Short mmCIF file of C-alpha atoms and ligand atoms in Angstrom, two decimals:
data_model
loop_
_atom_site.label_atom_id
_atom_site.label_comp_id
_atom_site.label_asym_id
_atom_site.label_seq_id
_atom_site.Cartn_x
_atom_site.Cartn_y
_atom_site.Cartn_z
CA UNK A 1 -30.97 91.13 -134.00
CA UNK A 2 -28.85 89.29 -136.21
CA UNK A 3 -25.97 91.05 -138.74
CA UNK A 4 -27.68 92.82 -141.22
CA UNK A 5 -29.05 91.74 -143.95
CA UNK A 6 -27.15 92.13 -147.52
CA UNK A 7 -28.79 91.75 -150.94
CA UNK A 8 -26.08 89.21 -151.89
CA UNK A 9 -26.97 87.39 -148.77
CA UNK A 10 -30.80 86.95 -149.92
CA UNK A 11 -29.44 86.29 -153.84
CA UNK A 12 -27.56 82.99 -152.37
CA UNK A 13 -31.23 82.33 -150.38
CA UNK A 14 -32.72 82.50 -154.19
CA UNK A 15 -30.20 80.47 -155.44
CA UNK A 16 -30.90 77.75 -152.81
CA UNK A 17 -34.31 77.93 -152.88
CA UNK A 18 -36.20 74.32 -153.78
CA UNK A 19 -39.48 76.32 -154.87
CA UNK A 20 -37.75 78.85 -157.27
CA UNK A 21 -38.92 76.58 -159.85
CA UNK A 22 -42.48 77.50 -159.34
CA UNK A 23 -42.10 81.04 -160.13
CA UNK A 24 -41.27 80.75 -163.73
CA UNK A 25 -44.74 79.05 -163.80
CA UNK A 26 -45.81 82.67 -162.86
CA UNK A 27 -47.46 85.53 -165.31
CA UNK A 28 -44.99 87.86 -163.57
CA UNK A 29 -44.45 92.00 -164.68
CA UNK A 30 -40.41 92.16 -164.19
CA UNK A 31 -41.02 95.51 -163.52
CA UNK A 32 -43.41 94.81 -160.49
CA UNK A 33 -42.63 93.39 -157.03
CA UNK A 34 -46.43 91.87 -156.13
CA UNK A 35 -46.44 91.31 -152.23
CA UNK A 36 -50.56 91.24 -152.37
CA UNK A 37 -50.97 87.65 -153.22
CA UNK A 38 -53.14 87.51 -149.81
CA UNK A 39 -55.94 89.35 -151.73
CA UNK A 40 -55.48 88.08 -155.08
CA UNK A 41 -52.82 85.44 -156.29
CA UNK A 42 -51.24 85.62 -159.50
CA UNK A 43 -52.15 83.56 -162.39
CA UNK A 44 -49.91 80.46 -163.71
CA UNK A 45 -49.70 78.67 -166.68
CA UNK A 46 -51.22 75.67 -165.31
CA UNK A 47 -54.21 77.37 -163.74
CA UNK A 48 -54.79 78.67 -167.73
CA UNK A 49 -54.19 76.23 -169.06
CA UNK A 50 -56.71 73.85 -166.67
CA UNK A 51 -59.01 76.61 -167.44
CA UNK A 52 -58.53 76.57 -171.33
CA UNK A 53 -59.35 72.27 -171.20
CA UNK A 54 -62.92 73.62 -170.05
CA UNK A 55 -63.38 76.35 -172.14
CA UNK A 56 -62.05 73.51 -175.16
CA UNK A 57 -64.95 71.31 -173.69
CA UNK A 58 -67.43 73.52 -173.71
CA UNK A 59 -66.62 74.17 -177.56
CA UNK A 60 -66.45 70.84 -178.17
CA UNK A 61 -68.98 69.24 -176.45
CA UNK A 62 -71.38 71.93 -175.52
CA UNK A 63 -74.35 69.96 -173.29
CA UNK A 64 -72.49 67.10 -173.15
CA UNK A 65 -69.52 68.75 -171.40
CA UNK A 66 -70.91 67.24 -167.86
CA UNK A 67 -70.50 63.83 -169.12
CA UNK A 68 -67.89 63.87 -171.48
CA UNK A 69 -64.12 64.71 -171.82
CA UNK A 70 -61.31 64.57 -169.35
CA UNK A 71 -63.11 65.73 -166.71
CA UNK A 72 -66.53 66.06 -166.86
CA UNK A 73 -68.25 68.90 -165.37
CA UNK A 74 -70.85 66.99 -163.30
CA UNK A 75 -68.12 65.75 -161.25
CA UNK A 76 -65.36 68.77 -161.19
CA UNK A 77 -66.03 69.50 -157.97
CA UNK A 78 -65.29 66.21 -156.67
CA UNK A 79 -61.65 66.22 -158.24
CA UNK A 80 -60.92 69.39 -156.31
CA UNK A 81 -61.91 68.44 -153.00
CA UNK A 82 -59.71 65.62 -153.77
CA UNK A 83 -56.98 68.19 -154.42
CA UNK A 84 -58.10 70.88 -151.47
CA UNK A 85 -58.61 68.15 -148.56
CA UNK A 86 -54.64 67.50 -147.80
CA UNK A 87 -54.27 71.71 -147.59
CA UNK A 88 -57.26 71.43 -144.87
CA UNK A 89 -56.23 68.60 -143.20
CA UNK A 90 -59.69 66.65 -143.88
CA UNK A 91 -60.65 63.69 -146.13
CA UNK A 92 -62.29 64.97 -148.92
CA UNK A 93 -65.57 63.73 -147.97
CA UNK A 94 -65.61 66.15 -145.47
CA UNK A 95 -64.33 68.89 -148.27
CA UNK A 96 -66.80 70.98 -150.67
CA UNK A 97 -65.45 73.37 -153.41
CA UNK A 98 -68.21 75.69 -154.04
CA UNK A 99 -69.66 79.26 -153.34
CA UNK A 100 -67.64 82.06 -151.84
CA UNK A 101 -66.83 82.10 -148.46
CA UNK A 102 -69.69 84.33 -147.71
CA UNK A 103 -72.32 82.28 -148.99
CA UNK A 104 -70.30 79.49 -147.38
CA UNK A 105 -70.73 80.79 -144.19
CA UNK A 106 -74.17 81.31 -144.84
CA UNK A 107 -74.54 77.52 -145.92
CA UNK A 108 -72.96 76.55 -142.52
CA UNK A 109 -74.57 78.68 -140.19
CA UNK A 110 -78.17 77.69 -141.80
CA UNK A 111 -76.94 74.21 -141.22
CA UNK A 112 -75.08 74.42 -137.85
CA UNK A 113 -76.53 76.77 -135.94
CA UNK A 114 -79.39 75.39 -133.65
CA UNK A 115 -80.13 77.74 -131.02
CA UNK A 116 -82.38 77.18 -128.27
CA UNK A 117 -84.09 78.82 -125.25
CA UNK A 118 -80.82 78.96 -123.22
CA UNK A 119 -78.30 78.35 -125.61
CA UNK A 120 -78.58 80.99 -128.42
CA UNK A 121 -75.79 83.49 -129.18
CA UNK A 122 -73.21 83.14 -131.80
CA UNK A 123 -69.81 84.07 -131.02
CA UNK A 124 -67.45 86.04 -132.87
CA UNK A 125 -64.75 88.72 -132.98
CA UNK A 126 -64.22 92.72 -133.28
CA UNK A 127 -61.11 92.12 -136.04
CA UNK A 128 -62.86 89.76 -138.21
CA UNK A 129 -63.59 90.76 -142.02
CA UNK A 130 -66.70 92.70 -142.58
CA UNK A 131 -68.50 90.09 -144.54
CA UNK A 132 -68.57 87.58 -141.89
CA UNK A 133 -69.83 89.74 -139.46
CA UNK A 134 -73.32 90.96 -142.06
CA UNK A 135 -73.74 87.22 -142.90
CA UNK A 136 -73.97 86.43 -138.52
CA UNK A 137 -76.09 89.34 -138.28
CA UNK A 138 -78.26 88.29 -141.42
CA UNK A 139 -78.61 84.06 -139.91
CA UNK A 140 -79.66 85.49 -136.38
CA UNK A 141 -82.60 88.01 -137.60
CA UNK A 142 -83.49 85.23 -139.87
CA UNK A 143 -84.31 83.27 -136.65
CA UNK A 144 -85.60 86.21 -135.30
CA UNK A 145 -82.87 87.17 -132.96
CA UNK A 146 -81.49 90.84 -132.05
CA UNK A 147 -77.97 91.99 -132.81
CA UNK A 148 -77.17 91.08 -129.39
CA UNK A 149 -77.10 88.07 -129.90
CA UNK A 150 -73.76 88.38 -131.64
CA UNK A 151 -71.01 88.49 -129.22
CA UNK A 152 -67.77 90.11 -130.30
CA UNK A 153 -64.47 89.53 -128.59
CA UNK A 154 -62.15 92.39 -127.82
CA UNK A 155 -59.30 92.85 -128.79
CA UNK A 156 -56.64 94.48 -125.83
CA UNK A 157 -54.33 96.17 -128.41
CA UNK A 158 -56.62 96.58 -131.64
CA UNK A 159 -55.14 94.14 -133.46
CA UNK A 160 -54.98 90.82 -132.28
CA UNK A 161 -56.93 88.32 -129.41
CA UNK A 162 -55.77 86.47 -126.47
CA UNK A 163 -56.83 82.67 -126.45
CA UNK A 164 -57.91 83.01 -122.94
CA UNK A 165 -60.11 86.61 -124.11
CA UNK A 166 -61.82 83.91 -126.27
CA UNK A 167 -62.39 81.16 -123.98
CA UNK A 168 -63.63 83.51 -121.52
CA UNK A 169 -66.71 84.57 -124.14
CA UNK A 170 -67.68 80.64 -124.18
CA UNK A 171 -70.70 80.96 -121.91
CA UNK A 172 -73.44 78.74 -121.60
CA UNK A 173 -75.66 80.89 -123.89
CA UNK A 174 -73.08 80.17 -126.97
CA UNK A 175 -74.48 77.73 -129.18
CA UNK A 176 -71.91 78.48 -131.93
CA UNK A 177 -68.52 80.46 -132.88
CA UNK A 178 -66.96 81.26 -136.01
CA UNK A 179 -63.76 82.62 -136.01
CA UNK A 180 -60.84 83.89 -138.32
CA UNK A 181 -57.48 81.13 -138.55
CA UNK A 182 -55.37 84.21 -139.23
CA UNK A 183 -56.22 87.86 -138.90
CA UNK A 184 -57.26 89.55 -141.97
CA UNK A 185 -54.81 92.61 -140.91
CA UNK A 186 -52.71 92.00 -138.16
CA UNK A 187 -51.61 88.30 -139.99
CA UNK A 188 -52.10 86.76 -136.06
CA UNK A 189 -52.97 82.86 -136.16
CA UNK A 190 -55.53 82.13 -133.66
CA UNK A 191 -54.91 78.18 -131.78
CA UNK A 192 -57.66 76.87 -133.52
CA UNK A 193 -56.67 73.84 -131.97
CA UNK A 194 -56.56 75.04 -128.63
CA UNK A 195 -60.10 76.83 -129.27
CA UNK A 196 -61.73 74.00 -130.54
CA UNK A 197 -60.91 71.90 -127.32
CA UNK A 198 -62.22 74.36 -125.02
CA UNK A 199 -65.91 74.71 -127.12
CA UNK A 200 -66.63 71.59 -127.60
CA UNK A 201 -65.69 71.23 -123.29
CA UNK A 202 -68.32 73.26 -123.19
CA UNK A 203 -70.51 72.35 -125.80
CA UNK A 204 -70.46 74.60 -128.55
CA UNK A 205 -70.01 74.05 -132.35
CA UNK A 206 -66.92 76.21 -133.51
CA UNK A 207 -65.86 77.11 -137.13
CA UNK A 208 -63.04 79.11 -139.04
CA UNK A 209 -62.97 81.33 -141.59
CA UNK A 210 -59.51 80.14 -143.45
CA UNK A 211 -58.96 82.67 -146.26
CA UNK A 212 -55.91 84.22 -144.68
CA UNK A 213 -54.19 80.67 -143.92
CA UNK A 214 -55.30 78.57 -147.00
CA UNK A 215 -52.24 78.07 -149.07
CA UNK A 216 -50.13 79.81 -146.90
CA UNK A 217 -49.81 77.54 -143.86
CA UNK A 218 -51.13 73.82 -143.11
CA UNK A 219 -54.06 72.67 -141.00
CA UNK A 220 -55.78 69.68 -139.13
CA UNK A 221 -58.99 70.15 -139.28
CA UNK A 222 -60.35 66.86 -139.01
CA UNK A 223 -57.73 66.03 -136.00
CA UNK A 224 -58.23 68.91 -133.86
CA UNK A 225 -61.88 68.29 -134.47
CA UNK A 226 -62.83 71.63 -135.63
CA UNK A 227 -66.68 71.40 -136.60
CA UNK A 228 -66.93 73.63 -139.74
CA UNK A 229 -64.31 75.84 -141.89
CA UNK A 230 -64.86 78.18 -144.83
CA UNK A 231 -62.39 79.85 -147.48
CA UNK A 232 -62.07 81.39 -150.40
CA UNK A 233 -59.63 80.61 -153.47
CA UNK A 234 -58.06 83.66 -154.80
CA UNK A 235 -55.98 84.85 -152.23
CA UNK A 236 -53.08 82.68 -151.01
CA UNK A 237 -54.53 79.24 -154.04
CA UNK A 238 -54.12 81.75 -157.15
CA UNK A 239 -57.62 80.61 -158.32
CA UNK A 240 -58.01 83.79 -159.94
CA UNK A 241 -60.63 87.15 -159.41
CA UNK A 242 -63.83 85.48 -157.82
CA UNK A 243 -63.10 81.72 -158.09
CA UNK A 244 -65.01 79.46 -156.34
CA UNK A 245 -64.61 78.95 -152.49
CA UNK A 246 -64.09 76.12 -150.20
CA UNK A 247 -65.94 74.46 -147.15
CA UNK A 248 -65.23 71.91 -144.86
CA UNK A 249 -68.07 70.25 -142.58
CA UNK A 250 -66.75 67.22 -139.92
CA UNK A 251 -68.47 64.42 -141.18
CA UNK A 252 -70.20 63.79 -137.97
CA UNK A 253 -72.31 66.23 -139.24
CA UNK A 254 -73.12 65.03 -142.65
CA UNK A 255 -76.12 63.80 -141.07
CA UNK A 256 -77.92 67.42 -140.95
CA UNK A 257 -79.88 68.42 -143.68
CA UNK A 258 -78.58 71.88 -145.51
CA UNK A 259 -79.76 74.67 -144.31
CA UNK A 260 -79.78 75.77 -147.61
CA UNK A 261 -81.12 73.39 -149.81
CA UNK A 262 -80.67 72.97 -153.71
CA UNK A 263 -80.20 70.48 -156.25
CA UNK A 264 -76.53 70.56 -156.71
CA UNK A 265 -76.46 68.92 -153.10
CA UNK A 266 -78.29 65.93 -154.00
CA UNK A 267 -77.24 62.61 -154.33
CA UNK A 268 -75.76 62.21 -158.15
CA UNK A 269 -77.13 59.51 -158.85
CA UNK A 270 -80.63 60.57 -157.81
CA UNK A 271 -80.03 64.71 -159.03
CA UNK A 272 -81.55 63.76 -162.71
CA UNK A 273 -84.55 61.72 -161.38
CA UNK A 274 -86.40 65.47 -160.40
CA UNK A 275 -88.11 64.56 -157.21
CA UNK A 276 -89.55 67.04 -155.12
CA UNK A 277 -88.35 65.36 -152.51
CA UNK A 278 -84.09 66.14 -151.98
CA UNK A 279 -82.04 63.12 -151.74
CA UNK A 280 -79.09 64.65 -149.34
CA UNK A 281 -75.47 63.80 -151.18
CA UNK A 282 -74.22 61.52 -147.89
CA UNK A 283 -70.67 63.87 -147.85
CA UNK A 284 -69.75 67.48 -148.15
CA UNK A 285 -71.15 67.57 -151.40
CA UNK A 286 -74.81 67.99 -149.91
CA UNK A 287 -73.77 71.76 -148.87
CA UNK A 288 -73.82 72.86 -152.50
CA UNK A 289 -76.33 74.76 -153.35
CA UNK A 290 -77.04 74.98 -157.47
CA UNK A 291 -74.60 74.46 -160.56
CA UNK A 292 -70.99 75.04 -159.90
CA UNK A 293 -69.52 77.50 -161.39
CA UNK A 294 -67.73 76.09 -164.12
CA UNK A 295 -65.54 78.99 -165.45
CA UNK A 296 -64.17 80.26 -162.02
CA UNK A 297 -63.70 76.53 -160.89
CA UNK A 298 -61.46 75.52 -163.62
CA UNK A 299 -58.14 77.06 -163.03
CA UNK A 300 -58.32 75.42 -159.66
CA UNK A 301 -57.37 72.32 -160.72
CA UNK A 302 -53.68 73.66 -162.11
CA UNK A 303 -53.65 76.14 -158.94
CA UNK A 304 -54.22 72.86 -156.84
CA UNK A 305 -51.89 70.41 -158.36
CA UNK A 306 -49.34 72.81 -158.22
CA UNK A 307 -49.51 74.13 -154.28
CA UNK A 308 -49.62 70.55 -153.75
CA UNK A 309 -46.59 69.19 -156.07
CA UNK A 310 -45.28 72.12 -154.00
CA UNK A 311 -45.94 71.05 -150.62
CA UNK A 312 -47.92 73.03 -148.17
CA UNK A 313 -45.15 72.37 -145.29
CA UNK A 314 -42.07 73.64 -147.70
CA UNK A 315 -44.61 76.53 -148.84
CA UNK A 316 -44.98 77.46 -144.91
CA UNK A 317 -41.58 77.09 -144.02
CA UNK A 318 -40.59 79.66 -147.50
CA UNK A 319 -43.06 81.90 -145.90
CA UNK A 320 -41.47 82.21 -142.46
CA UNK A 321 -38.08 82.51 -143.85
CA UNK A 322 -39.42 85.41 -145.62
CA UNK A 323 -41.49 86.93 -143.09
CA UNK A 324 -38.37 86.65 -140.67
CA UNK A 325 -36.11 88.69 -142.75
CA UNK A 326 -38.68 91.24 -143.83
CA UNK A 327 -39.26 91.57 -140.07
CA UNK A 328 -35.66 92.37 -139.84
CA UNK A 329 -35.19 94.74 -142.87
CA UNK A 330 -38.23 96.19 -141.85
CA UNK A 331 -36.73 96.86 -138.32
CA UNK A 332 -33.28 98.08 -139.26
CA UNK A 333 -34.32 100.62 -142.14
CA UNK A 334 -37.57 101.48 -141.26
CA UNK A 335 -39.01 101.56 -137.64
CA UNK A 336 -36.32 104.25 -137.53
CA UNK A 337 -39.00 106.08 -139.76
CA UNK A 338 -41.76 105.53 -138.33
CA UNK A 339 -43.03 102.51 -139.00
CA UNK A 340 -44.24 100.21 -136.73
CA UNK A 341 -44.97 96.01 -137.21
CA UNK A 342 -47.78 94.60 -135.50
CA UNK A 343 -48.15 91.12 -136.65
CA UNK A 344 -47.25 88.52 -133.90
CA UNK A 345 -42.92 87.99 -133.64
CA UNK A 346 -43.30 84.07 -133.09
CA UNK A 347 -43.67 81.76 -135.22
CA UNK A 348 -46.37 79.87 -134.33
CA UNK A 349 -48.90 83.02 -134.00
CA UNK A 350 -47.77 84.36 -137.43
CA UNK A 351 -49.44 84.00 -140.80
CA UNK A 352 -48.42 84.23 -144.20
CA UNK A 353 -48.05 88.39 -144.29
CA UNK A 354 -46.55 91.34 -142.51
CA UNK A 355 -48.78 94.53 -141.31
CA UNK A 356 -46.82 97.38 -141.13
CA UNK A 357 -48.33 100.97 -139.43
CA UNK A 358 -47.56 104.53 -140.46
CA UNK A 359 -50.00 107.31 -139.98
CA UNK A 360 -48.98 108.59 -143.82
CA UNK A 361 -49.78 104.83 -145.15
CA UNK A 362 -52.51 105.90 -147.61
CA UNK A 363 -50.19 107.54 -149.36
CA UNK A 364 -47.12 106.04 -149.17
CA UNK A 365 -49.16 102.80 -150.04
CA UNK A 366 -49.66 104.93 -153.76
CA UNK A 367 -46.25 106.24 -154.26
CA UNK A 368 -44.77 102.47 -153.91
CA UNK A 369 -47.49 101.47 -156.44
CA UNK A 370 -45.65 104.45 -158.41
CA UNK A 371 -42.39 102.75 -157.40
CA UNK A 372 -43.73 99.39 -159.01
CA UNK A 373 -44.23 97.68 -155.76
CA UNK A 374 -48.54 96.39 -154.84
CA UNK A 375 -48.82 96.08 -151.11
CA UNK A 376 -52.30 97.10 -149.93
CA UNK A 377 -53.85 98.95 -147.99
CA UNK A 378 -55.80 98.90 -144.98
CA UNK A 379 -57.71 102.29 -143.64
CA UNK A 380 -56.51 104.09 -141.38
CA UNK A 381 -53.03 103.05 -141.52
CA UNK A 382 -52.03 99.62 -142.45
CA UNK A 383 -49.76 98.04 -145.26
CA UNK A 384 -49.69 94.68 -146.02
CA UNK A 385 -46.93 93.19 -147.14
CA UNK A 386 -47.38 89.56 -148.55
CA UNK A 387 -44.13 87.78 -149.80
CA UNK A 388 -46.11 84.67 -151.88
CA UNK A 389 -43.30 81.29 -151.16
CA UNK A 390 -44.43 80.29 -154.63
CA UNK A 391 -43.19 83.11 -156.57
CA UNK A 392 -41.93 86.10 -154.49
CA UNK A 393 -38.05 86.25 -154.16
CA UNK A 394 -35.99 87.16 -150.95
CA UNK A 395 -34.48 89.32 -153.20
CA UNK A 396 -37.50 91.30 -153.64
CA UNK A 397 -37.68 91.66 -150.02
CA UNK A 398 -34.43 93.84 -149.86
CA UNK A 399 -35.48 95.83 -152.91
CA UNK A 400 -39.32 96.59 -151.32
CA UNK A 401 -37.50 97.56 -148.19
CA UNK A 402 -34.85 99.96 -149.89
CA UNK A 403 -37.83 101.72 -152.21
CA UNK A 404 -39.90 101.94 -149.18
CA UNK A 405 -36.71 103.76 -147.47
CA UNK A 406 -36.57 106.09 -150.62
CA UNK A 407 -40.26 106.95 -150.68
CA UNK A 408 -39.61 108.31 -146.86
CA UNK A 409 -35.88 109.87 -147.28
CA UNK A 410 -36.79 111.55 -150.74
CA UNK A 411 -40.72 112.66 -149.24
CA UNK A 412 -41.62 111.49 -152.34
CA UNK A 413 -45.21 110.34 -150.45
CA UNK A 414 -45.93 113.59 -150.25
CA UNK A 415 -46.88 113.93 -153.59
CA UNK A 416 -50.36 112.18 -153.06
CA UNK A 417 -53.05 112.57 -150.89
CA UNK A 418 -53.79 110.16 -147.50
CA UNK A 419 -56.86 108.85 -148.05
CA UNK A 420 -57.82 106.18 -149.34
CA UNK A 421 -59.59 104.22 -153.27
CA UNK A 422 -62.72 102.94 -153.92
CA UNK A 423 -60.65 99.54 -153.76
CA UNK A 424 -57.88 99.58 -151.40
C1 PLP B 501 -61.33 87.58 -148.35
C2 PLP B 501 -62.25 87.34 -147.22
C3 PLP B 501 -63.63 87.24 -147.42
C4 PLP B 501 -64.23 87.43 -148.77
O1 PLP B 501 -65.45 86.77 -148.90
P1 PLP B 501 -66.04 86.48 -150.35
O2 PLP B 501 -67.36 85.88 -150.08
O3 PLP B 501 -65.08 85.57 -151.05
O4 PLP B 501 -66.13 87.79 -151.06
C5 PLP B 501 -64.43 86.95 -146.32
N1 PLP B 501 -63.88 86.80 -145.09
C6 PLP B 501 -62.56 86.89 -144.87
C7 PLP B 501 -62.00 86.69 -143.49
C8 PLP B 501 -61.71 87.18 -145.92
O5 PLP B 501 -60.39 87.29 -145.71
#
């Protein structure tokens, strides 16, 4: 370990810091220290205010709002993959913001997945988030296939997977995988480039579920090959509560029909002639389903323009500078209490947030809300602590740390019950 950490030490970091400038374009509570900006982001002024030109449109133009104004509605969609493909790695042909990621995966699956007689399982993991596991389930009974034809890879240590675990599962009988980038809990970054190598060796499409990793670190998609990727945009983008996800298909599979068909992934210029027969979009574009949604797509254009005036490399690079020292504040004040850290030490294996362990978390997780400081919570005993490079300070780091201390010191957990909310 290095010296310890000082809070005048971290104020110089501020001080030096080329993305300080972005968090004045924060809504920020001075009295709050918001480390959950891995499940939802914070709203900015330009993410309003790119959602106020549409909501001027609308009262302007009302119909005519898809054809008219600065940016008309009918092709919104197409500006933002413009703006999302450089965070994927991808051209934007191969980019499509629309749905959530569940119906995403959904889309892709319908699309992708071809089983046949000897090649038929899908292949996932036991850490991934709940809704990616139901919507596997839901595509194989829909072609008439038994739960066990989902195979789950184990983790060793309960929270994160061994590349070689993985490669091991790709049997002959995989047709496809889907996969998490980073770890919805532990914050472990799978090799998706690695991965990707080794299933297409052997023949099977592979995807990734991005949510943890959009925003937060950069990918290459379209170099590594990857066949499919999914995400959604409030977490790590700041799109706001529910706006509109992302997907990306490698466009040497534009040439599939969706396996979810609807008029929003027709070719424009054929969408208004209202055949019966669908006229396939010949990009990304042909995996949207019906209208986009207009009002939770709009601040994605300010949320966009600013990660990328930003830079996604300079935002990654923030975010392991903070991660680093919260690792080491966390393991100087409190592993001494009890606390354990179980997202990956190096670098390249660590996402954008720290999981921290403590068998009281529940309710130390609601005294620091007391405390003014949003983690979350993860049943049975995880906190998450997500230091956002685009407006989180080091200097917050030291302070979360020191409360945290308090909260164990001054047993001032003990004051609320461990379990969990409805919404944790
Ligand atoms: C946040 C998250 C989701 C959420 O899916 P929605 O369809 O946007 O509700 C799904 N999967 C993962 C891995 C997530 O982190």
């Amino acid at each position: 370990m290095m010296t310890k950490i000082t809070r005048e030490y971290l104020q110089q970091l501020d001080e030096k810091d080329g993305l300080a400038k972005f968090r004045n374009e924060f809504y920020l509570n001075d009295q709050v220290i918001y480390l959950n900006g891995n499940s939802l982001g914070l709203l900015s002024r330009r993410a309003e205010a790119s959602l106020n030109e549409v909501m001027e449109m609308w009262k302007q133009y009302g119909i005519d709002g898809w054809m008219k104004g600065k940016r008309p509605w009918f092709y919104f969609t197409d500006e933002l993959s413009e703006l999302m493909a450089p965070l994927v790695g991808a051209a934007p042909e191969e980019v499509c913001v629309t749905g959530s990621t569940t119906t995403n995966i959904h889309q892709m699956i319908a699309t992708l997945y071809q089983p046949t007689k000897e090649r038929y399982k899908i292949l996932a993991d036991e850490l991934n988030f709940p809704s990616d596991i139901y919507a596997l389930k839901s595509q194989l009974a829909l072609k008439g296939y038994h739960e066990d034809a989902l195979v789950q890879v184990q983790s060793r240590d309960g929270q994160t997977l061994l590349t070689d675990d993985i490669i091991a599962q790709m049997t002959d009988d995989i047709a496809l995988i889907l996969l998490p980038s980073v770890l919805y809990r532990s914050g472990q970054v799978l090799d998706m480039k690695t991965l990707t190598e080794e299933a297409h060796r052997r023949g099977i499409v592979i995807g990734f579920d991005l949510c943890h990793s959009i925003g937060s670190l950069p990918h290459e998609l379209n170099a590594w090959d990857v066949d499919f990727a999914v995400w959604c945009t409030y977490k790590h983008l700041n799109g706001g509560p529910g706006s509109i996800g992302g997907l990306y298909i490698n466009e040497k599979h534009h040439v599939h029909a969706p396996g979810l068909a609807g008029w929003f992934g027709s070719d424009k210029n054929k969408q208004f002639d209202m055949e019966h027969d669908f006229s396939q979009a010949i990009d990304a574009g042909a995996y949207q389903i019906g209208t986009p949604h207009m009002l939770s797509a709009a601040p994605l254009i300010g949320a966009l323009e600013m990660m990328n005036e930003a830079t996604i490399d300079a935002v990654r690079a923030k975010s392991l500078l903070m991660t680093d020292l919260l690792i080491e504040l966390v393991t100087e004040h409190l592993v001494p209490l009890g606390f354990i850290i179980t997202t990956p030490l190096d670098h390249h294996a660590r996402g954008g947030h720290l999981y921290i362990e403590h068998d009281e978390a529940a309710r130390i997780t609601k005294a620091m809300k007391a405390e003014g400081i949003i983690p979350d919570f993860r049943a049975p005993k995880g906190i998450r602590l997500s230091p956002v490079a685009l407006y989180n300070t080091f200097t917050e780091l030291y302070d979360t740390v020191s409360i945290i201390k308090s909260i164990m010191t001054e047993e001032k957990y003990r004051e609320y019950k461990n379990e969990r909310e409805v919404v944790a």
